[in-house]
Structures are given as C-alpha cells and as structure tokens.
CSV table of N, CA and C in Angstrom, one decimal:
chain,number,residue,atom,x,y,z
R,209,MET,N,-3.6,22.5,4.0
R,209,MET,CA,-3.0,22.8,2.7
R,209,MET,C,-1.7,22.1,2.2
R,210,LYS,N,-1.4,21.7,1.6
R,210,LYS,CA,-0.3,21.1,1.2
R,210,LYS,C,1.0,21.9,0.4
R,211,LYS,N,1.9,21.6,0.8
R,211,LYS,CA,3.2,22.4,0.3
R,211,LYS,C,4.2,21.4,-0.4
R,212,VAL,N,4.6,21.8,-1.7
R,212,VAL,CA,5.8,21.1,-2.3
R,212,VAL,C,7.3,21.3,-1.8
R,213,ILE,N,8.1,19.9,-1.6
R,213,ILE,CA,9.2,20.4,-1.0
R,213,ILE,C,10.1,19.6,-2.2
R,214,ALA,N,11.1,20.8,-2.8
R,214,ALA,CA,11.7,20.2,-3.7
R,214,ALA,C,13.4,20.5,-3.5
R,215,THR,N,14.5,20.0,-3.8
R,215,THR,CA,15.9,20.8,-3.5
R,215,THR,C,17.0,20.0,-4.7
R,216,ASP,N,17.7,20.9,-5.4
R,216,ASP,CA,18.3,20.2,-6.4
R,216,ASP,C,19.5,19.4,-5.8
R,217,LYS,N,19.6,19.3,-4.6
R,217,LYS,CA,20.6,18.0,-3.8
R,217,LYS,C,20.1,16.5,-3.7
R,218,ALA,N,18.7,16.6,-4.5
R,218,ALA,CA,18.3,15.2,-4.8
R,218,ALA,C,18.0,15.1,-6.2
R,219,PRO,N,17.8,13.9,-6.7
R,219,PRO,CA,17.5,14.1,-8.4
R,219,PRO,C,16.0,14.7,-8.3
R,220,ALA,N,16.1,15.2,-9.7
R,220,ALA,CA,14.5,15.8,-9.9
R,220,ALA,C,13.5,14.5,-10.1
R,221,ALA,N,12.3,15.1,-10.1
R,221,ALA,CA,11.4,13.6,-10.4
R,221,ALA,C,11.7,13.4,-11.8
R,222,ILE,N,11.2,12.1,-12.1
R,222,ILE,CA,11.4,11.5,-13.7
R,222,ILE,C,10.2,11.3,-14.0
R,223,GLY,N,9.1,12.1,-13.4
R,223,GLY,CA,7.8,11.6,-13.9
R,223,GLY,C,6.7,13.0,-13.5
R,224,PRO,N,5.4,12.8,-13.5
R,224,PRO,CA,4.6,13.8,-13.0
R,224,PRO,C,4.3,13.4,-11.5
R,225,TYR,N,5.3,13.8,-10.5
R,225,TYR,CA,5.3,13.9,-9.3
R,225,TYR,C,6.1,14.5,-8.3
R,226,SER,N,6.0,15.1,-7.5
R,226,SER,CA,7.0,15.9,-6.7
R,226,SER,C,7.9,14.9,-5.7
R,227,GLN,N,9.1,15.6,-5.4
R,227,GLN,CA,10.1,14.9,-4.5
R,227,GLN,C,9.3,14.5,-3.1
R,228,ALA,N,8.8,15.8,-2.9
R,228,ALA,CA,7.9,15.4,-1.4
R,228,ALA,C,6.8,16.5,-1.3
R,229,ILE,N,6.0,15.8,-0.6
R,229,ILE,CA,4.8,17.0,-0.2
R,229,ILE,C,4.7,17.1,1.3
R,230,GLU,N,4.3,18.0,1.8
R,230,GLU,CA,4.0,18.4,3.3
R,230,GLU,C,2.6,18.9,3.5
R,231,VAL,N,2.1,17.9,4.3
R,231,VAL,CA,0.4,18.0,4.8
R,231,VAL,C,0.5,17.8,6.2
R,232,ASN,N,-0.2,18.6,7.1
R,232,ASN,CA,-0.6,18.4,8.0
R,232,ASN,C,0.5,18.1,9.3
R,233,GLY,N,1.9,18.6,9.0
R,233,GLY,CA,2.9,18.2,9.9
R,233,GLY,C,3.6,16.9,9.5
R,234,PHE,N,3.1,16.4,8.5
R,234,PHE,CA,4.0,15.1,7.8
R,234,PHE,C,4.4,15.3,6.4
R,235,VAL,N,5.5,14.9,6.2
R,235,VAL,CA,6.6,14.9,5.1
R,235,VAL,C,6.5,13.8,4.2
R,236,PHE,N,5.6,13.5,2.8
R,236,PHE,CA,5.6,12.1,2.1
R,236,PHE,C,6.7,12.5,1.4
R,237,ILE,N,8.0,11.7,1.3
R,237,ILE,CA,9.1,11.7,0.4
R,237,ILE,C,8.7,10.9,-0.9
R,238,SER,N,8.8,10.9,-2.0
R,238,SER,CA,8.7,10.0,-2.9
R,238,SER,C,9.6,9.0,-3.1
R,239,GLY,N,9.5,7.7,-3.6
R,239,GLY,CA,10.5,6.9,-3.6
R,239,GLY,C,11.8,7.3,-4.3
R,240,GLN,N,12.8,7.2,-3.7
R,240,GLN,CA,14.2,7.6,-4.0
R,240,GLN,C,15.1,6.5,-4.7
R,241,LEU,N,15.3,6.6,-6.0
R,241,LEU,CA,16.0,5.7,-6.4
R,241,LEU,C,17.7,6.2,-6.1
R,242,PRO,N,18.6,5.5,-6.3
R,242,PRO,CA,19.9,5.8,-5.9
R,242,PRO,C,20.6,6.5,-7.1
R,243,VAL,N,20.1,7.6,-7.3
R,243,VAL,CA,20.7,8.4,-8.6
R,243,VAL,C,21.3,9.7,-7.6
R,244,ASN,N,22.8,9.8,-8.4
R,244,ASN,CA,23.5,10.8,-7.6
R,244,ASN,C,23.0,12.1,-8.8
R,245,PRO,N,22.5,13.0,-8.0
R,245,PRO,CA,22.1,14.2,-8.7
R,245,PRO,C,22.7,14.9,-9.3
R,246,ALA,N,24.3,14.9,-9.2
R,246,ALA,CA,25.2,15.8,-9.8
R,246,ALA,C,25.3,14.9,-11.3
R,247,THR,N,25.4,13.7,-11.1
R,247,THR,CA,25.8,13.1,-12.4
R,247,THR,C,24.6,12.4,-13.3
R,248,GLY,N,23.4,12.1,-12.3
R,248,GLY,CA,22.4,11.6,-13.0
R,248,GLY,C,22.6,9.8,-13.1
R,249,ASP,N,23.7,9.4,-12.4
R,249,ASP,CA,24.0,7.9,-12.6
R,249,ASP,C,23.8,7.5,-11.4
R,250,PHE,N,23.6,6.0,-11.5
R,250,PHE,CA,23.8,5.1,-10.3
R,250,PHE,C,25.4,5.2,-9.6
R,251,PRO,N,25.5,4.9,-8.4
R,251,PRO,CA,26.9,4.5,-7.9
R,251,PRO,C,27.4,3.4,-8.4
R,252,ASP,N,28.8,3.4,-8.5
R,252,ASP,CA,29.4,2.2,-9.0
R,252,ASP,C,29.4,0.9,-7.6
R,253,GLY,N,29.3,-0.1,-7.7
R,253,GLY,CA,29.1,-1.0,-7.0
R,253,GLY,C,27.7,-1.8,-6.7
R,254,ASP,N,27.6,-2.3,-5.2
R,254,ASP,CA,26.4,-3.4,-5.1
R,254,ASP,C,25.2,-2.6,-4.6
R,255,ILE,N,24.3,-3.3,-3.9
R,255,ILE,CA,23.3,-3.1,-3.0
R,255,ILE,C,23.7,-1.9,-2.0
R,256,LYS,N,24.8,-2.2,-1.4
R,256,LYS,CA,24.9,-1.2,-0.2
R,256,LYS,C,25.4,0.1,-0.7
R,257,GLU,N,26.0,0.3,-1.8
R,257,GLU,CA,26.1,1.6,-2.4
R,257,GLU,C,25.0,2.1,-2.8
R,258,GLN,N,24.2,1.4,-3.3
R,258,GLN,CA,22.9,1.8,-4.0
R,258,GLN,C,22.0,2.5,-2.7
R,259,THR,N,21.8,1.6,-1.6
R,259,THR,CA,21.1,2.0,-0.6
R,259,THR,C,21.8,3.2,0.0
R,260,ALA,N,23.0,3.4,0.2
R,260,ALA,CA,23.6,4.7,0.7
R,260,ALA,C,23.0,5.8,0.1
R,261,GLN,N,23.3,5.6,-1.5
R,261,GLN,CA,22.6,6.6,-2.1
R,261,GLN,C,21.5,7.4,-2.2
R,262,SER,N,20.6,6.1,-2.0
R,262,SER,CA,19.1,6.5,-1.9
R,262,SER,C,18.9,7.5,-0.5
R,263,PHE,N,19.5,6.8,0.5
R,263,PHE,CA,19.4,7.8,1.5
R,263,PHE,C,20.0,9.2,1.8
R,264,GLN,N,21.1,9.5,0.9
R,264,GLN,CA,21.4,10.4,0.8
R,264,GLN,C,20.4,11.5,0.2
R,265,ASN,N,19.9,10.8,-0.9
R,265,ASN,CA,19.0,11.8,-1.4
R,265,ASN,C,17.7,12.2,-0.5
R,266,ILE,N,17.3,11.1,0.2
R,266,ILE,CA,16.2,11.0,1.2
R,266,ILE,C,16.8,12.3,2.2
R,267,LYS,N,18.1,12.4,2.8
R,267,LYS,CA,18.3,13.2,3.7
R,267,LYS,C,18.5,14.6,3.2
R,268,ALA,N,18.8,14.7,1.7
R,268,ALA,CA,18.9,15.9,1.2
R,268,ALA,C,17.2,16.8,1.2
R,269,ILE,N,16.4,15.8,1.1
R,269,ILE,CA,15.2,16.5,0.8
R,269,ILE,C,14.5,16.4,2.3
R,270,LEU,N,15.1,15.7,3.3
R,270,LEU,CA,14.6,16.1,4.8
R,270,LEU,C,15.1,17.4,5.2
R,271,ALA,N,16.2,17.7,4.8
R,271,ALA,CA,16.8,18.9,5.1
R,271,ALA,C,16.4,20.0,4.5
R,272,GLU,N,15.8,20.0,3.3
R,272,GLU,CA,15.3,21.0,2.7
R,272,GLU,C,13.9,21.4,3.6
R,273,ALA,N,13.4,20.5,4.1
R,273,ALA,CA,12.0,20.8,4.6
R,273,ALA,C,12.7,20.7,6.3
R,274,GLY,N,13.6,21.1,6.5
R,274,GLY,CA,14.2,21.5,8.2
R,274,GLY,C,13.9,19.8,9.1
R,275,LEU,N,14.1,18.9,8.3
R,275,LEU,CA,14.1,17.8,9.3
R,275,LEU,C,15.3,16.7,8.9
R,276,THR,N,15.6,15.8,10.0
R,276,THR,CA,16.5,14.7,9.7
R,276,THR,C,15.7,13.1,9.8
R,277,THR,N,16.6,12.3,9.5
R,277,THR,CA,16.1,11.0,9.7
R,277,THR,C,15.7,10.7,11.1
R,278,ASP,N,15.8,11.5,12.1
R,278,ASP,CA,15.0,11.2,13.4
R,278,ASP,C,13.6,11.6,13.3
R,279,ASN,N,13.2,12.4,12.1
R,279,ASN,CA,11.9,12.5,12.1
R,279,ASN,C,11.1,11.4,11.2
R,280,ILE,N,11.7,10.4,10.7
R,280,ILE,CA,11.2,9.4,9.9
R,280,ILE,C,10.4,8.7,10.5
R,281,VAL,N,9.2,8.1,10.3
R,281,VAL,CA,8.3,7.2,11.3
R,281,VAL,C,7.8,6.0,10.3
R,282,LYS,N,7.9,6.1,8.9
R,282,LYS,CA,7.5,4.7,8.1
R,282,LYS,C,8.7,5.0,6.8
R,283,THR,N,8.9,3.8,6.7
R,283,THR,CA,9.7,3.7,5.4
R,283,THR,C,9.1,2.3,4.6
R,284,THR,N,9.4,2.5,3.5
R,284,THR,CA,9.0,1.5,2.5
R,284,THR,C,10.1,1.1,1.6
R,285,VAL,N,10.8,0.2,1.4
R,285,VAL,CA,11.7,-0.1,0.5
R,285,VAL,C,11.2,-1.3,-0.3
R,286,PHE,N,11.6,-1.0,-1.5
R,286,PHE,CA,11.6,-1.8,-2.6
R,286,PHE,C,12.8,-2.4,-3.5
R,287,LEU,N,12.9,-3.6,-3.3
R,287,LEU,CA,14.1,-4.2,-3.9
R,287,LEU,C,14.1,-5.0,-5.0
R,288,SER,N,14.8,-5.2,-6.0
R,288,SER,CA,14.4,-5.6,-7.2
R,288,SER,C,15.0,-7.3,-7.3
R,289,ASP,N,15.4,-7.5,-6.0
R,289,ASP,CA,15.7,-9.0,-5.8
R,289,ASP,C,15.9,-9.2,-4.1
R,290,ILE,N,15.0,-10.0,-3.9
R,290,ILE,CA,15.2,-10.3,-2.1
R,290,ILE,C,16.4,-10.4,-1.7
R,291,ALA,N,17.3,-11.1,-2.5
R,291,ALA,CA,18.4,-11.4,-2.0
R,291,ALA,C,19.3,-10.2,-1.7
R,292,TYR,N,19.0,-8.8,-2.0
R,292,TYR,CA,19.8,-7.7,-1.8
R,292,TYR,C,19.5,-7.2,-0.3
R,293,PHE,N,18.3,-8.3,0.1
R,293,PHE,CA,17.9,-7.8,1.9
R,293,PHE,C,19.1,-7.6,2.7
R,294,GLY,N,19.8,-8.3,2.8
R,294,GLY,CA,20.9,-8.2,3.9
R,294,GLY,C,21.5,-7.0,3.7
R,295,GLY,N,22.1,-6.8,2.5
R,295,GLY,CA,23.1,-5.6,2.1
R,295,GLY,C,22.4,-4.6,2.4
R,296,MET,N,21.1,-4.3,2.0
R,296,MET,CA,20.5,-3.0,2.0
R,296,MET,C,20.1,-3.1,3.8
R,297,ASN,N,19.9,-3.8,4.3
R,297,ASN,CA,19.4,-3.9,5.8
R,297,ASN,C,20.9,-3.5,6.5
R,298,GLU,N,22.1,-3.9,6.1
R,298,GLU,CA,23.3,-3.4,6.8
R,298,GLU,C,23.3,-2.1,6.8
R,299,VAL,N,23.3,-1.4,5.5
R,299,VAL,CA,23.1,0.1,5.3
R,299,VAL,C,22.4,0.9,5.9
R,300,TYR,N,20.9,0.1,5.7
R,300,TYR,CA,19.7,0.7,6.4
R,300,TYR,C,19.9,1.1,7.9
R,301,ALA,N,20.6,0.2,8.5
R,301,ALA,CA,20.5,0.2,10.0
R,301,ALA,C,21.8,1.5,10.6
R,302,THR,N,22.8,2.0,9.7
R,302,THR,CA,23.4,3.1,9.8
R,302,THR,C,22.7,4.2,9.8
R,303,GLN,N,21.8,4.3,9.1
R,303,GLN,CA,20.9,5.6,8.8
R,303,GLN,C,20.4,6.3,9.9
R,304,PHE,N,20.0,5.6,10.9
R,304,PHE,CA,19.0,6.0,12.1
R,304,PHE,C,19.9,6.2,13.6
R,305,THR,N,19.6,7.1,14.5
R,305,THR,CA,20.1,7.4,15.8
R,305,THR,C,18.5,6.8,16.6
R,306,GLY,N,18.9,6.0,17.5
R,306,GLY,CA,17.9,6.0,18.4
R,306,GLY,C,16.6,4.8,18.0
R,307,THR,N,15.5,5.4,18.1
R,307,THR,CA,14.4,4.4,17.5
R,307,THR,C,14.3,4.2,15.9
R,308,PHE,N,14.2,3.1,15.5
R,308,PHE,CA,13.9,3.0,13.9
R,308,PHE,C,12.4,3.2,13.7
R,309,PRO,N,12.3,3.9,12.6
R,309,PRO,CA,11.0,3.8,12.2
R,309,PRO,C,10.0,2.4,11.8
R,310,ALA,N,8.9,2.3,11.9
R,310,ALA,CA,8.2,1.4,11.1
R,310,ALA,C,8.9,1.3,9.6
R,311,ARG,N,8.7,-0.1,9.0
R,311,ARG,CA,9.2,-0.4,7.7
R,311,ARG,C,8.5,-1.5,7.1
R,312,SER,N,8.4,-1.6,5.8
R,312,SER,CA,7.8,-2.4,5.0
R,312,SER,C,9.1,-2.5,3.9
R,313,ALA,N,9.6,-3.9,3.7
R,313,ALA,CA,10.6,-4.1,2.4
R,313,ALA,C,10.0,-5.3,1.8
R,314,PHE,N,10.0,-5.2,0.7
R,314,PHE,CA,9.8,-6.6,-0.5
R,314,PHE,C,10.6,-6.3,-1.7
R,315,ALA,N,10.6,-7.5,-2.3
R,315,ALA,CA,11.0,-7.3,-3.7
R,315,ALA,C,9.8,-7.4,-4.8
R,316,VAL,N,10.1,-6.5,-5.6
R,316,VAL,CA,9.1,-6.3,-6.9
R,316,VAL,C,9.9,-6.9,-8.0
R,317,LYS,N,9.2,-6.9,-9.4
R,317,LYS,CA,9.6,-7.3,-10.3
R,317,LYS,C,10.7,-6.6,-11.1
R,318,ASP,N,10.6,-5.0,-11.2
R,318,ASP,CA,11.6,-4.2,-11.8
R,318,ASP,C,11.3,-2.9,-11.1
R,319,LEU,N,12.7,-2.1,-10.9
R,319,LEU,CA,12.4,-0.6,-10.7
R,319,LEU,C,12.8,0.0,-11.8
R,320,PRO,N,12.4,1.4,-11.9
R,320,PRO,CA,12.8,2.3,-12.7
R,320,PRO,C,14.3,2.4,-13.0
R,321,LYS,N,14.4,2.5,-14.4
R,321,LYS,CA,16.2,2.6,-14.7
R,321,LYS,C,17.3,1.5,-14.5
R,322,GLY,N,16.3,0.4,-13.8
R,322,GLY,CA,17.1,-0.8,-13.7
R,322,GLY,C,17.7,-0.7,-12.2
R,323,ALA,N,17.3,-0.1,-11.4
R,323,ALA,CA,17.9,0.1,-10.1
R,323,ALA,C,17.5,-1.3,-9.0
R,324,MET,N,18.6,-1.5,-8.3
R,324,MET,CA,18.3,-2.5,-7.3
R,324,MET,C,17.8,-2.1,-6.0
R,325,VAL,N,17.1,-0.9,-5.6
R,325,VAL,CA,16.6,-0.4,-4.4
R,325,VAL,C,16.3,0.7,-4.9
R,326,GLU,N,15.1,1.0,-4.3
R,326,GLU,CA,13.9,2.4,-4.0
R,326,GLU,C,13.6,2.3,-2.5
R,327,ILE,N,13.7,3.8,-2.2
R,327,ILE,CA,13.2,4.0,-1.1
R,327,ILE,C,12.2,5.3,-0.5
R,328,GLU,N,11.1,4.9,-0.2
R,328,GLU,CA,10.0,6.2,-0.1
R,328,GLU,C,10.0,6.3,1.7
R,329,VAL,N,9.9,7.4,2.3
R,329,VAL,CA,9.7,7.7,3.6
R,329,VAL,C,8.3,8.6,3.7
R,330,ILE,N,7.8,8.4,5.2
R,330,ILE,CA,7.2,9.6,5.9
R,330,ILE,C,7.6,10.1,7.0
R,331,ALA,N,7.9,11.2,7.1
R,331,ALA,CA,8.6,11.9,8.2
R,331,ALA,C,7.5,12.6,8.9
R,332,SER,N,7.6,13.1,10.3
R,332,SER,CA,6.7,13.9,10.8
R,332,SER,C,7.4,15.0,11.7
R,333,ARG,N,6.8,16.1,12.0
R,333,ARG,CA,7.3,17.2,12.7
R,333,ARG,C,7.3,17.0,14.1
C-alpha cells in the first residue's frame, strides 16, 4: 500500500505528482527544485545556493517521513549545465554523514522554472 508524504516545509508540487510516496519501506521523493517554500523563489546566488536549497527541501520531506539523509540510498541530480557539476558536488558532499548513497548526475537541456539543479532521492527505512 502506498502512502503520500507531504509537508508545507517544502514547495508544493507544481503539477500532477506528489512530493513523495512511501511503499514497502522505501520513500521516493520527487525531484526538488531549489524553491524556497516560504517565498516561492529561487535563492540568490549560484549553483551552490541552489543545491543547498534543493537539499533543504529534501530534508524537510524526509523529516515528515521520520527519516534523515542517512536513509538516502540513491540520488539523481539533474543539472541545466554540466559546468555546474563542481559547485553542486561541493555542496552535495556536505549533506551526508558516513556512507554516500549511489548517485547519477547529468546535464539536461532545461529544468522547470529555469532552475540550475533538480535533485530526486530514494530513501529506505
């Protein structure tokens, strides 16, 4: 049985999808843009600030599920330009303690709302 996970501490879905779905002990978090849920805007700054905001959103959804970044087993990082990889990676590395999850990261043509980064994760109980 699947359970919808939602929090107002992360941006609401901007389309026909859920912030996260839990099924069989796994939590699948939809791609998180770097949207500040209080303002609806991207943070000022570069890829580092946008990556940090995406992770703030992920952490809020994980917290709603009773989890932390230690529960993340897989991430997928979408970048609007592969030149952002270094800056994203610098911030990404600070988001975890202990073992890093498996990860894919690649550039895409465009991201919604002109974002530089979008991050989706799978976490396990």
